[in-house]
CSV table of N, CA and C in Angstrom, one decimal:
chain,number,residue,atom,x,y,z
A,27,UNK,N,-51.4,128.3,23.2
A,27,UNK,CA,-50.7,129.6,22.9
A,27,UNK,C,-51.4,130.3,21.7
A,28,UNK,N,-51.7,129.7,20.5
A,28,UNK,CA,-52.3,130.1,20.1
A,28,UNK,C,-53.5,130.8,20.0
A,29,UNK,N,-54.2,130.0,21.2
A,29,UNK,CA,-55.9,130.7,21.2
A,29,UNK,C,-55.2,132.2,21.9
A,30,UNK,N,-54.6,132.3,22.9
A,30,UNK,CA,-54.0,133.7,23.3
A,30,UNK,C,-54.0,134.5,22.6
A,31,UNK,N,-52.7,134.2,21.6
A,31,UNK,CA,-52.6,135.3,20.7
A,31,UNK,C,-53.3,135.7,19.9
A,32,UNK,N,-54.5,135.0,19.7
A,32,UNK,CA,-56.2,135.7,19.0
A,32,UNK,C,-57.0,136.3,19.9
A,33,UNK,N,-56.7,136.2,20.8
A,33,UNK,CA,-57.9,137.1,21.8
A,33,UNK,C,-57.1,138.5,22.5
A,34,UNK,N,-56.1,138.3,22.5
A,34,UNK,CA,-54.9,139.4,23.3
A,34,UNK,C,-55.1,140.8,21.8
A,35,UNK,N,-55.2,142.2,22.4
A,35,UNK,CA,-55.7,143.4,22.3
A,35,UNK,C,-54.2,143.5,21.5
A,36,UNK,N,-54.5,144.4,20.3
A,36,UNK,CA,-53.4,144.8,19.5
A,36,UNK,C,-52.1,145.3,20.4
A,37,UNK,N,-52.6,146.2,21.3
A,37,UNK,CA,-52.1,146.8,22.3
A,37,UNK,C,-50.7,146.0,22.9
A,38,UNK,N,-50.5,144.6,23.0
A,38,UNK,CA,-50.5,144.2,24.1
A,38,UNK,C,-49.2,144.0,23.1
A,39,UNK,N,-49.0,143.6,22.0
A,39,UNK,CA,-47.5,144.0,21.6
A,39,UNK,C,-47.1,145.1,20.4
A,40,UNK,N,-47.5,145.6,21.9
A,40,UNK,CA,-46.7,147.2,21.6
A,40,UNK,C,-47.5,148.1,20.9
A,41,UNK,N,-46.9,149.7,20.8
A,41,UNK,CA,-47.5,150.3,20.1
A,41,UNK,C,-46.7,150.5,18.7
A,42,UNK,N,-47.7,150.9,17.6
A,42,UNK,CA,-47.4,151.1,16.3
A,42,UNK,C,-47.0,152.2,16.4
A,43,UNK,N,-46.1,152.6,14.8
A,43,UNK,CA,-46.4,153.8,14.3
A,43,UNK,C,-47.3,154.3,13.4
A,44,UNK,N,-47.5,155.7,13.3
A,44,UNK,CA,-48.9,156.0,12.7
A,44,UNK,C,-48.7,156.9,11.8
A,45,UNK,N,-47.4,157.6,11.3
A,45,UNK,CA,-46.9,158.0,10.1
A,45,UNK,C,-47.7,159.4,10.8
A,46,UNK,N,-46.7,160.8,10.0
A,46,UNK,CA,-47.1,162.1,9.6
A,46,UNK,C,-48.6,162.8,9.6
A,47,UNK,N,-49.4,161.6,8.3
A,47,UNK,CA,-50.9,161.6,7.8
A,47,UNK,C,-51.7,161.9,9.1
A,48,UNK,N,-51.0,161.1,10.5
A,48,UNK,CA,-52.2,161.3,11.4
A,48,UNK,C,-51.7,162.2,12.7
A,49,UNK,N,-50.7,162.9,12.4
A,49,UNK,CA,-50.8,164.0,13.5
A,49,UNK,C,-51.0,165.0,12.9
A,50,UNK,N,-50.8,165.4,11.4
A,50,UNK,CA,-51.0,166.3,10.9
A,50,UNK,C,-52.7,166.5,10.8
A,51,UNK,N,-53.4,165.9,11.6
A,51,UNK,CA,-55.0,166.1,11.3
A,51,UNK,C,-54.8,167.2,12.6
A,52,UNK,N,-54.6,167.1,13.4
A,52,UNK,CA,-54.7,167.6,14.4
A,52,UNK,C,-53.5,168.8,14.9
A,53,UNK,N,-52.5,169.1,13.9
A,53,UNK,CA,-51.4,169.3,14.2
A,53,UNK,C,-51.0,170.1,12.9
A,54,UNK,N,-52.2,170.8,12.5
A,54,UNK,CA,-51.4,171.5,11.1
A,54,UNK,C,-50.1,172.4,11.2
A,55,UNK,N,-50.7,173.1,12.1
A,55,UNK,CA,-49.4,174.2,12.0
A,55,UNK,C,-48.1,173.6,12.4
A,56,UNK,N,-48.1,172.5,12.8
A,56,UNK,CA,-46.5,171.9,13.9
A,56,UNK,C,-46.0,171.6,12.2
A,57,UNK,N,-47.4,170.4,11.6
A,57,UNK,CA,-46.7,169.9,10.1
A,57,UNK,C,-46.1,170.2,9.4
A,58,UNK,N,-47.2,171.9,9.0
A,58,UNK,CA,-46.5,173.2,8.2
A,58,UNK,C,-45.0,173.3,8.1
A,59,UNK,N,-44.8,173.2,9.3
A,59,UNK,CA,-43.4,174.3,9.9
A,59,UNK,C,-42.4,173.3,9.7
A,60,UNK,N,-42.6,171.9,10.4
A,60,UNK,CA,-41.6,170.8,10.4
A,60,UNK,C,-41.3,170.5,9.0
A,61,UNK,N,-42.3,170.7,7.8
A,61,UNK,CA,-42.6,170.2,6.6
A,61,UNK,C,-41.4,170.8,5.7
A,62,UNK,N,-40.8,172.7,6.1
A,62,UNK,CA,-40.0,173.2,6.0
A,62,UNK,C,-38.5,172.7,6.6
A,63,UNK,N,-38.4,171.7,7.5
A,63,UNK,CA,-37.3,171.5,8.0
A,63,UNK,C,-36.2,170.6,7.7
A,64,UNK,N,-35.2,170.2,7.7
A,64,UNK,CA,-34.3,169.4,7.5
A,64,UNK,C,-34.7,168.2,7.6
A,65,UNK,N,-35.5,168.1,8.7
A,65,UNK,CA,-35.4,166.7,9.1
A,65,UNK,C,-36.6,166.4,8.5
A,66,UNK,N,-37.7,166.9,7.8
A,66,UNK,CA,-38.8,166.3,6.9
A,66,UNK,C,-37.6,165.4,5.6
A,67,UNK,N,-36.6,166.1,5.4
A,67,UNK,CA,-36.2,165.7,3.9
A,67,UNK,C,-34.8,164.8,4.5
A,68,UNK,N,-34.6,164.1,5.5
A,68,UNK,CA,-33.4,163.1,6.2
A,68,UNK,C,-33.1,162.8,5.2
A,69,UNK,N,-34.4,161.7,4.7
A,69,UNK,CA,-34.5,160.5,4.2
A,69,UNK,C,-34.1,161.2,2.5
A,70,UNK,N,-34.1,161.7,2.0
A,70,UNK,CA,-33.8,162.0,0.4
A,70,UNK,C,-32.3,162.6,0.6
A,71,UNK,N,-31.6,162.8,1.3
A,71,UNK,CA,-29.9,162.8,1.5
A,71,UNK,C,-29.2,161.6,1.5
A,72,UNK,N,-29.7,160.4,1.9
A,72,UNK,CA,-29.0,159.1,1.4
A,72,UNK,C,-29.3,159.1,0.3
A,73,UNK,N,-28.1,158.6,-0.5
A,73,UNK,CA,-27.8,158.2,-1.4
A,73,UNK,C,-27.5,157.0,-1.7
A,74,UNK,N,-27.9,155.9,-3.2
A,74,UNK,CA,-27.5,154.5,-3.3
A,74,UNK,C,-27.9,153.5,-2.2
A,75,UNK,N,-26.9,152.5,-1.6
A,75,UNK,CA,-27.0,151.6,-0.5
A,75,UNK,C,-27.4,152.5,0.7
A,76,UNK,N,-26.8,153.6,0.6
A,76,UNK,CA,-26.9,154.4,2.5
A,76,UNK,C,-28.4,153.8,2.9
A,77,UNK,N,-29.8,154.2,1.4
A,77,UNK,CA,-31.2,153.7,2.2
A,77,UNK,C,-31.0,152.4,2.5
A,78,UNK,N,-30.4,151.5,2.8
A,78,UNK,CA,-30.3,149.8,3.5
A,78,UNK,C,-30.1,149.4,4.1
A,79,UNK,N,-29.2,150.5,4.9
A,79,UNK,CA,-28.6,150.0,5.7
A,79,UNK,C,-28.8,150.8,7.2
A,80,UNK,N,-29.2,150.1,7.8
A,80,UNK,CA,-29.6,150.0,9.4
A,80,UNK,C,-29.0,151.6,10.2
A,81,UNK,N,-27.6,151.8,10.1
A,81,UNK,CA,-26.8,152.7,10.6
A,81,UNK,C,-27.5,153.6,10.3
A,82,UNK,N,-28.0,154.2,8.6
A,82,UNK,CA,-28.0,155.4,8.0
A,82,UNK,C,-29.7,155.6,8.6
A,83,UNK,N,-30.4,154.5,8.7
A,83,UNK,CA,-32.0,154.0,8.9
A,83,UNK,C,-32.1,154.9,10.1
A,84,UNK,N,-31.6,154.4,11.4
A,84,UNK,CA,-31.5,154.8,12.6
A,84,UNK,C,-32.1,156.3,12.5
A,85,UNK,N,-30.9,157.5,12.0
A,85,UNK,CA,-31.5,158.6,12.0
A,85,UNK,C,-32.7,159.2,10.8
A,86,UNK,N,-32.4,158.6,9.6
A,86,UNK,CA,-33.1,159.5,8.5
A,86,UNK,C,-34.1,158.5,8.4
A,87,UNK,N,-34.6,157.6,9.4
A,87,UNK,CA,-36.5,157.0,9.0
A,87,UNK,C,-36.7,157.1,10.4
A,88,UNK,N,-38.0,157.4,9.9
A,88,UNK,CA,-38.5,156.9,11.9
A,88,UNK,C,-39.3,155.7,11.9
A,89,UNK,N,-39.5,155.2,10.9
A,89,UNK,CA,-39.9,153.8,11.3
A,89,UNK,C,-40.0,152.7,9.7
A,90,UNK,N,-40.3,151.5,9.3
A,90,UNK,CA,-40.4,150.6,8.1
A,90,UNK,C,-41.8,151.6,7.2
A,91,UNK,N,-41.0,152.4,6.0
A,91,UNK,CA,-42.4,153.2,5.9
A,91,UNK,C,-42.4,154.6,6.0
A,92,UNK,N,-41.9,154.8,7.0
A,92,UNK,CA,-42.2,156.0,7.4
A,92,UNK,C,-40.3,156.9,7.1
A,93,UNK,N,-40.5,157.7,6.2
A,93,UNK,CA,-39.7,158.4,5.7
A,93,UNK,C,-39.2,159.6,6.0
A,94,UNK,N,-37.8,159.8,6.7
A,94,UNK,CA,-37.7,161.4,7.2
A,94,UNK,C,-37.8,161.0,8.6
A,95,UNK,N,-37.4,162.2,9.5
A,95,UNK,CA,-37.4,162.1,11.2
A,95,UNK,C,-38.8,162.7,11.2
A,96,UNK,N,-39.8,162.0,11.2
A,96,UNK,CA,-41.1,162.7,11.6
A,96,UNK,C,-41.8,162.7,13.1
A,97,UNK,N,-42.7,162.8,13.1
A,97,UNK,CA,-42.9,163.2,14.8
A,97,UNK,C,-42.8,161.8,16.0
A,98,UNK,N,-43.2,161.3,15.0
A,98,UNK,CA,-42.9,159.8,16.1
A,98,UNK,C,-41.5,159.6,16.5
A,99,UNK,N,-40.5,159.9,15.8
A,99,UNK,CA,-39.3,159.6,15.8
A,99,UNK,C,-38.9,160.1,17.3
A,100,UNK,N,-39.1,161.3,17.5
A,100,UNK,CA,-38.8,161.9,18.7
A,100,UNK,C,-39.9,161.9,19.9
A,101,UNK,N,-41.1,161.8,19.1
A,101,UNK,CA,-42.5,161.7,21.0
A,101,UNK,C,-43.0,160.1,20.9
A,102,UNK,N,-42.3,158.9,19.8
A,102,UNK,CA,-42.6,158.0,20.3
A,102,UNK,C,-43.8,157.1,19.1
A,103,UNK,N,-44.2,156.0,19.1
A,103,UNK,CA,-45.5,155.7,18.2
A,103,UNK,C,-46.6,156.2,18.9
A,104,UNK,N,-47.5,156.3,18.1
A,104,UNK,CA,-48.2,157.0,18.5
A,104,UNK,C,-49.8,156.4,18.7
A,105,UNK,N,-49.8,155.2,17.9
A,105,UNK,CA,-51.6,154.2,18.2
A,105,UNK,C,-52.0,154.2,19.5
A,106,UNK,N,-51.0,154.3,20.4
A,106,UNK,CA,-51.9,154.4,22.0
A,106,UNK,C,-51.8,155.5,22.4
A,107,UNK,N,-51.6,156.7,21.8
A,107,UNK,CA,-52.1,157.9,22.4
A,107,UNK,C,-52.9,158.7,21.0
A,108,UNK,N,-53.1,158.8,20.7
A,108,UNK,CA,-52.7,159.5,19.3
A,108,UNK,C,-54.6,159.9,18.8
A,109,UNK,N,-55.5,158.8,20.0
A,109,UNK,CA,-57.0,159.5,19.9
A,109,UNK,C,-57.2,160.9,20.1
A,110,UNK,N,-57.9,161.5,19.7
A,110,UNK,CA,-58.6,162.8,20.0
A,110,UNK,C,-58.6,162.4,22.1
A,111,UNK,N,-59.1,161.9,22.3
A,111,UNK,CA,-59.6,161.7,23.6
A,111,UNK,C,-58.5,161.4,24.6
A,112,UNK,N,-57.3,161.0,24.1
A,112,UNK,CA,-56.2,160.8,24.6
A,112,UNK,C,-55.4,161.8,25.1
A,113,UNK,N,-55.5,162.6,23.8
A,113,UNK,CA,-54.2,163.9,23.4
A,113,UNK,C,-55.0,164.8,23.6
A,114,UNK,N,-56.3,165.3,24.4
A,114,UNK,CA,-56.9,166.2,25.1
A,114,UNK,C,-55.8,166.5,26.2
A,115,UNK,N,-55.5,165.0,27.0
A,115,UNK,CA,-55.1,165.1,28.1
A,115,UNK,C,-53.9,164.8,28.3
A,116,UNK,N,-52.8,165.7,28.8
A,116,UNK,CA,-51.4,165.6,28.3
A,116,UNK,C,-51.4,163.9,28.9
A,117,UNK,N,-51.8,164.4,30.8
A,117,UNK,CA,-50.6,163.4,31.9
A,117,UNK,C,-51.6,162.0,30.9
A,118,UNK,N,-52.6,161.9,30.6
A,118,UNK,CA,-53.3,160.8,29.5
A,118,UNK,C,-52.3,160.0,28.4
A,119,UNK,N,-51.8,161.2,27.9
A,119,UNK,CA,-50.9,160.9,26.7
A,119,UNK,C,-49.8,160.3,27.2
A,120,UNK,N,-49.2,161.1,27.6
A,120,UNK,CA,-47.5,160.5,28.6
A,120,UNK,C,-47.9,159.0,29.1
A,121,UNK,N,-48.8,158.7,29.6
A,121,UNK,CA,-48.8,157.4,30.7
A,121,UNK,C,-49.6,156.6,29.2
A,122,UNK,N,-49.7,156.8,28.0
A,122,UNK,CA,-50.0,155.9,26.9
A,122,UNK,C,-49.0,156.2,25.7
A,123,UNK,N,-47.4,156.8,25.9
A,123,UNK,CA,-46.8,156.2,25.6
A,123,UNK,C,-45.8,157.7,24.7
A,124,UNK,N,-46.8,158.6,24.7
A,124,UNK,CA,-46.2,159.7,24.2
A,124,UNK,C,-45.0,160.4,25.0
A,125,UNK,N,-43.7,160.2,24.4
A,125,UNK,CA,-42.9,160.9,25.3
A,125,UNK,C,-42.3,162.2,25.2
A,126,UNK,N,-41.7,162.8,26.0
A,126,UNK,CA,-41.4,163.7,26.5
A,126,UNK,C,-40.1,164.0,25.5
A,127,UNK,N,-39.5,165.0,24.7
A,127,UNK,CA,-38.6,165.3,24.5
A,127,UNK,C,-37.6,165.8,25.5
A,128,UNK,N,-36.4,165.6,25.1
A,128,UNK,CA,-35.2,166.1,25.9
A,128,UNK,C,-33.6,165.9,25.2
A,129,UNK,N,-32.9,166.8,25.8
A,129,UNK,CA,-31.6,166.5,25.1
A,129,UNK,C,-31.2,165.3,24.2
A,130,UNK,N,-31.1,164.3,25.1
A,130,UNK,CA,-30.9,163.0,25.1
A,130,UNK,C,-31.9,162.3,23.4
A,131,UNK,N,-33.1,162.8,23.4
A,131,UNK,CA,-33.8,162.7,22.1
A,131,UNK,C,-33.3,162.7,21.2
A,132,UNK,N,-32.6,164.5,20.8
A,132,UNK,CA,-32.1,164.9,20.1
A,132,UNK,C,-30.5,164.2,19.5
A,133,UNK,N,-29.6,164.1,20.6
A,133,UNK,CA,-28.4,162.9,21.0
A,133,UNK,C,-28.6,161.6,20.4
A,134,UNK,N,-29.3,161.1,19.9
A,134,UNK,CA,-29.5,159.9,19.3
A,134,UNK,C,-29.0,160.1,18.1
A,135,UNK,N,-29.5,161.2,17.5
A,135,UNK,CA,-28.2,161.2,16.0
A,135,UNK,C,-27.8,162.3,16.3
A,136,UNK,N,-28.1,163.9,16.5
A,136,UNK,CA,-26.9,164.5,16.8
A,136,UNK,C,-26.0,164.6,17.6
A,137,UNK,N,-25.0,163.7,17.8
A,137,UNK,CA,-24.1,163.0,18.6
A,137,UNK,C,-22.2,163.1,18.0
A,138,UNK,N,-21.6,163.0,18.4
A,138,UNK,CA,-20.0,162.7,18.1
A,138,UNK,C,-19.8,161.5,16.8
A,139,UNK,N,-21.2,160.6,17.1
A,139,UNK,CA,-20.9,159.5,16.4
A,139,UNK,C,-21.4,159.4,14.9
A,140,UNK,N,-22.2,160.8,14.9
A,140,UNK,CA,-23.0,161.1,13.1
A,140,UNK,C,-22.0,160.8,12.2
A,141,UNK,N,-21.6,159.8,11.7
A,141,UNK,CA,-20.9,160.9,10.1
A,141,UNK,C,-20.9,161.5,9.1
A,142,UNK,N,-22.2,162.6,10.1
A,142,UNK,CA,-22.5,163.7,9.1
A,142,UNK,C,-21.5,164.6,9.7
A,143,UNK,N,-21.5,166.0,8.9
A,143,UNK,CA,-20.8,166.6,10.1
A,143,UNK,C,-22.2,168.4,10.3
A,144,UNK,N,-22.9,167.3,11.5
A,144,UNK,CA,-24.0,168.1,11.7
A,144,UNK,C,-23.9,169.5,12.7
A,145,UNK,N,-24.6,170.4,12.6
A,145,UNK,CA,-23.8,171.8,12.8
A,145,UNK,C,-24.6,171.8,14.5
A,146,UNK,N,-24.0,171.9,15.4
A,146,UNK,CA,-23.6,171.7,17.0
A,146,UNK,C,-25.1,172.8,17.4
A,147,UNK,N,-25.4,172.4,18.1
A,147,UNK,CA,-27.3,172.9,18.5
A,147,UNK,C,-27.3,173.1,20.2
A,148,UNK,N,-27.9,174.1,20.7
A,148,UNK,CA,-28.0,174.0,22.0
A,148,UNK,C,-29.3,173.5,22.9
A,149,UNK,N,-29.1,172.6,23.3
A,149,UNK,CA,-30.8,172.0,23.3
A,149,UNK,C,-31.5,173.0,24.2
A,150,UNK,N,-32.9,173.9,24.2
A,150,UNK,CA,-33.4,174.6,24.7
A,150,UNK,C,-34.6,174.4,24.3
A,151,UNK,N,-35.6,174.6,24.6
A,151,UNK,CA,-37.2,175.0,24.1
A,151,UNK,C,-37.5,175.7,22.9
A,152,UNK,N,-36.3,177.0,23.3
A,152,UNK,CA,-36.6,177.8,22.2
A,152,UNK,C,-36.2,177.5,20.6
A,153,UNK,N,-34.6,176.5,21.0
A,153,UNK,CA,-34.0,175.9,19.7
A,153,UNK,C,-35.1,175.0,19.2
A,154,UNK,N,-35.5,174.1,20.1
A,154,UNK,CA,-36.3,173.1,19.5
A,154,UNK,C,-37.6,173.4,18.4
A,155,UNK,N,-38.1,174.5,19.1
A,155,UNK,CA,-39.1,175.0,18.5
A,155,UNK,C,-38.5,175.6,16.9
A,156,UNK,N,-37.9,176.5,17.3
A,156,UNK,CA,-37.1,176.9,15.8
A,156,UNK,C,-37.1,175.7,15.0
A,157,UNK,N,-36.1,174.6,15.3
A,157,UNK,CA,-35.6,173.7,14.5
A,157,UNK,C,-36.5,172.9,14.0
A,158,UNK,N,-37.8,172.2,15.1
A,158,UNK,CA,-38.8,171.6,14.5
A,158,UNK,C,-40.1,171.7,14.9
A,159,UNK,N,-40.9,172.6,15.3
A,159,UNK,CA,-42.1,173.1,15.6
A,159,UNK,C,-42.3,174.3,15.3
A,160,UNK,N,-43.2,174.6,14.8
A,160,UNK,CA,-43.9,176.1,14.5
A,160,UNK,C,-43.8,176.8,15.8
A,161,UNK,N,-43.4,177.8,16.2
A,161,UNK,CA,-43.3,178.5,17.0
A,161,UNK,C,-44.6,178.7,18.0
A,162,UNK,N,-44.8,178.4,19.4
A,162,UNK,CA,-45.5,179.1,20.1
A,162,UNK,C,-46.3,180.4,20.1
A,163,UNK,N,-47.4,180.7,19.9
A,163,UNK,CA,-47.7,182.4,19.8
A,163,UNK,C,-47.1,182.4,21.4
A,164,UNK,N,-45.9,183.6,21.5
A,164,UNK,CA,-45.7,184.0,23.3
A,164,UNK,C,-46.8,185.4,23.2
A,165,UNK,N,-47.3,184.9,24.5
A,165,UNK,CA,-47.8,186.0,25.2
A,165,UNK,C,-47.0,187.2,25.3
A,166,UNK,N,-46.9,188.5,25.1
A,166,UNK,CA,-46.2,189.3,25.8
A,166,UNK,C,-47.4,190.1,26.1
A,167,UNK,N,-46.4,190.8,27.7
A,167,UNK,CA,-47.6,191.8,28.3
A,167,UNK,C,-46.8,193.0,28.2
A,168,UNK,N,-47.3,194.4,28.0
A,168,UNK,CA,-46.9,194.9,27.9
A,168,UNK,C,-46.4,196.1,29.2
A,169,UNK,N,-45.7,196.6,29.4
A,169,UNK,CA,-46.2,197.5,31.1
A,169,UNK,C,-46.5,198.3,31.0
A,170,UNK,N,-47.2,198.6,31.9
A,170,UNK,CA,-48.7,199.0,31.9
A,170,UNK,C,-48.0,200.7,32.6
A,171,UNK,N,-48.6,201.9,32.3
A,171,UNK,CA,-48.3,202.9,32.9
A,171,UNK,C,-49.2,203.2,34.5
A,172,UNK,N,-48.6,203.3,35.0
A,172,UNK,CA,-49.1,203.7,36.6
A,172,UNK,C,-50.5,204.2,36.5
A,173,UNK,N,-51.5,203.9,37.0
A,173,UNK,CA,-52.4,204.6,36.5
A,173,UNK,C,-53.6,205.6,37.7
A,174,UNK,N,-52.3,206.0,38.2
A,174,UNK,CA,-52.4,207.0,38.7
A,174,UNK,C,-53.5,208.1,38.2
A,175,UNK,N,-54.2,208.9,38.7
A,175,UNK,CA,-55.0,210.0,38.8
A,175,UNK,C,-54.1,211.4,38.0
């Protein structure tokens, strides 16, 4: 058993987390923006015992270390996707471990069961982005006048 567990790929139990430091190489402007957000600063709202205890842990760390709801918290650890070569390619990323946000993400602490009394969100693309991603540049097109003769 033991010769195994020396030859078996880090991979093989599980992926790590990779802390803030390493999406922000690639990811300034998301950092920026999120850096301004509530959920950068979770973790400095407990007070006393609250940092010890598991319950409070759940939402305001994303992992042993890693301080605040940072990006892993919600798309997952990130060592098996998180290469340049990886994260080129989304369906790449997804099928190595990076997930998909969705309501249900957010519902893990913004829930009935917080007792914070956290202010009611409507999960959408557009909230999400407000609340923790730098905004999208949108395209707008403008219309165009007939261009008739």
């Amino acid at each position: 058993l033991t010769l195994l567990v020396c030859v078996l790929p880090s991979q093989a139990f599980g992926a790590q987390y990779m802390g803030e430091s390493v999406c922000r190489m690639c990811h300034q402007k998301i950092f920026l923006a999120w850096k301004e957000t509530g959920h950068a600063v979770t973790y400095d709202k407990l007070v006393g015992q609250e940092r010890n205890k598991r319950v409070c842990q759940r939402c305001h760390v994303t992992a042993r270390g890693l301080e605040g709801v940072q990006c892993e918290s919600c798309h997952g650890p990130g060592s098996q996707y998180s290469t340049l070569s990886i994260m080129r390619d989304r369906e790449k990323a997804l099928e190595n471990g990076l997930r998909e946000v969705t309501p249900q993400t957010c519902l893990r602490c913004h829930s009935g069961k917080s007792p914070h009394k956290l202010k009611p969100f409507k999960y959408t693309q557009e909230e999400l982005l407000k609340l923790v991603h730098a905004p999208s540049p949108v395209k707008t097109v403008e219309p165009q006048a007939d261009s008739e003769p």
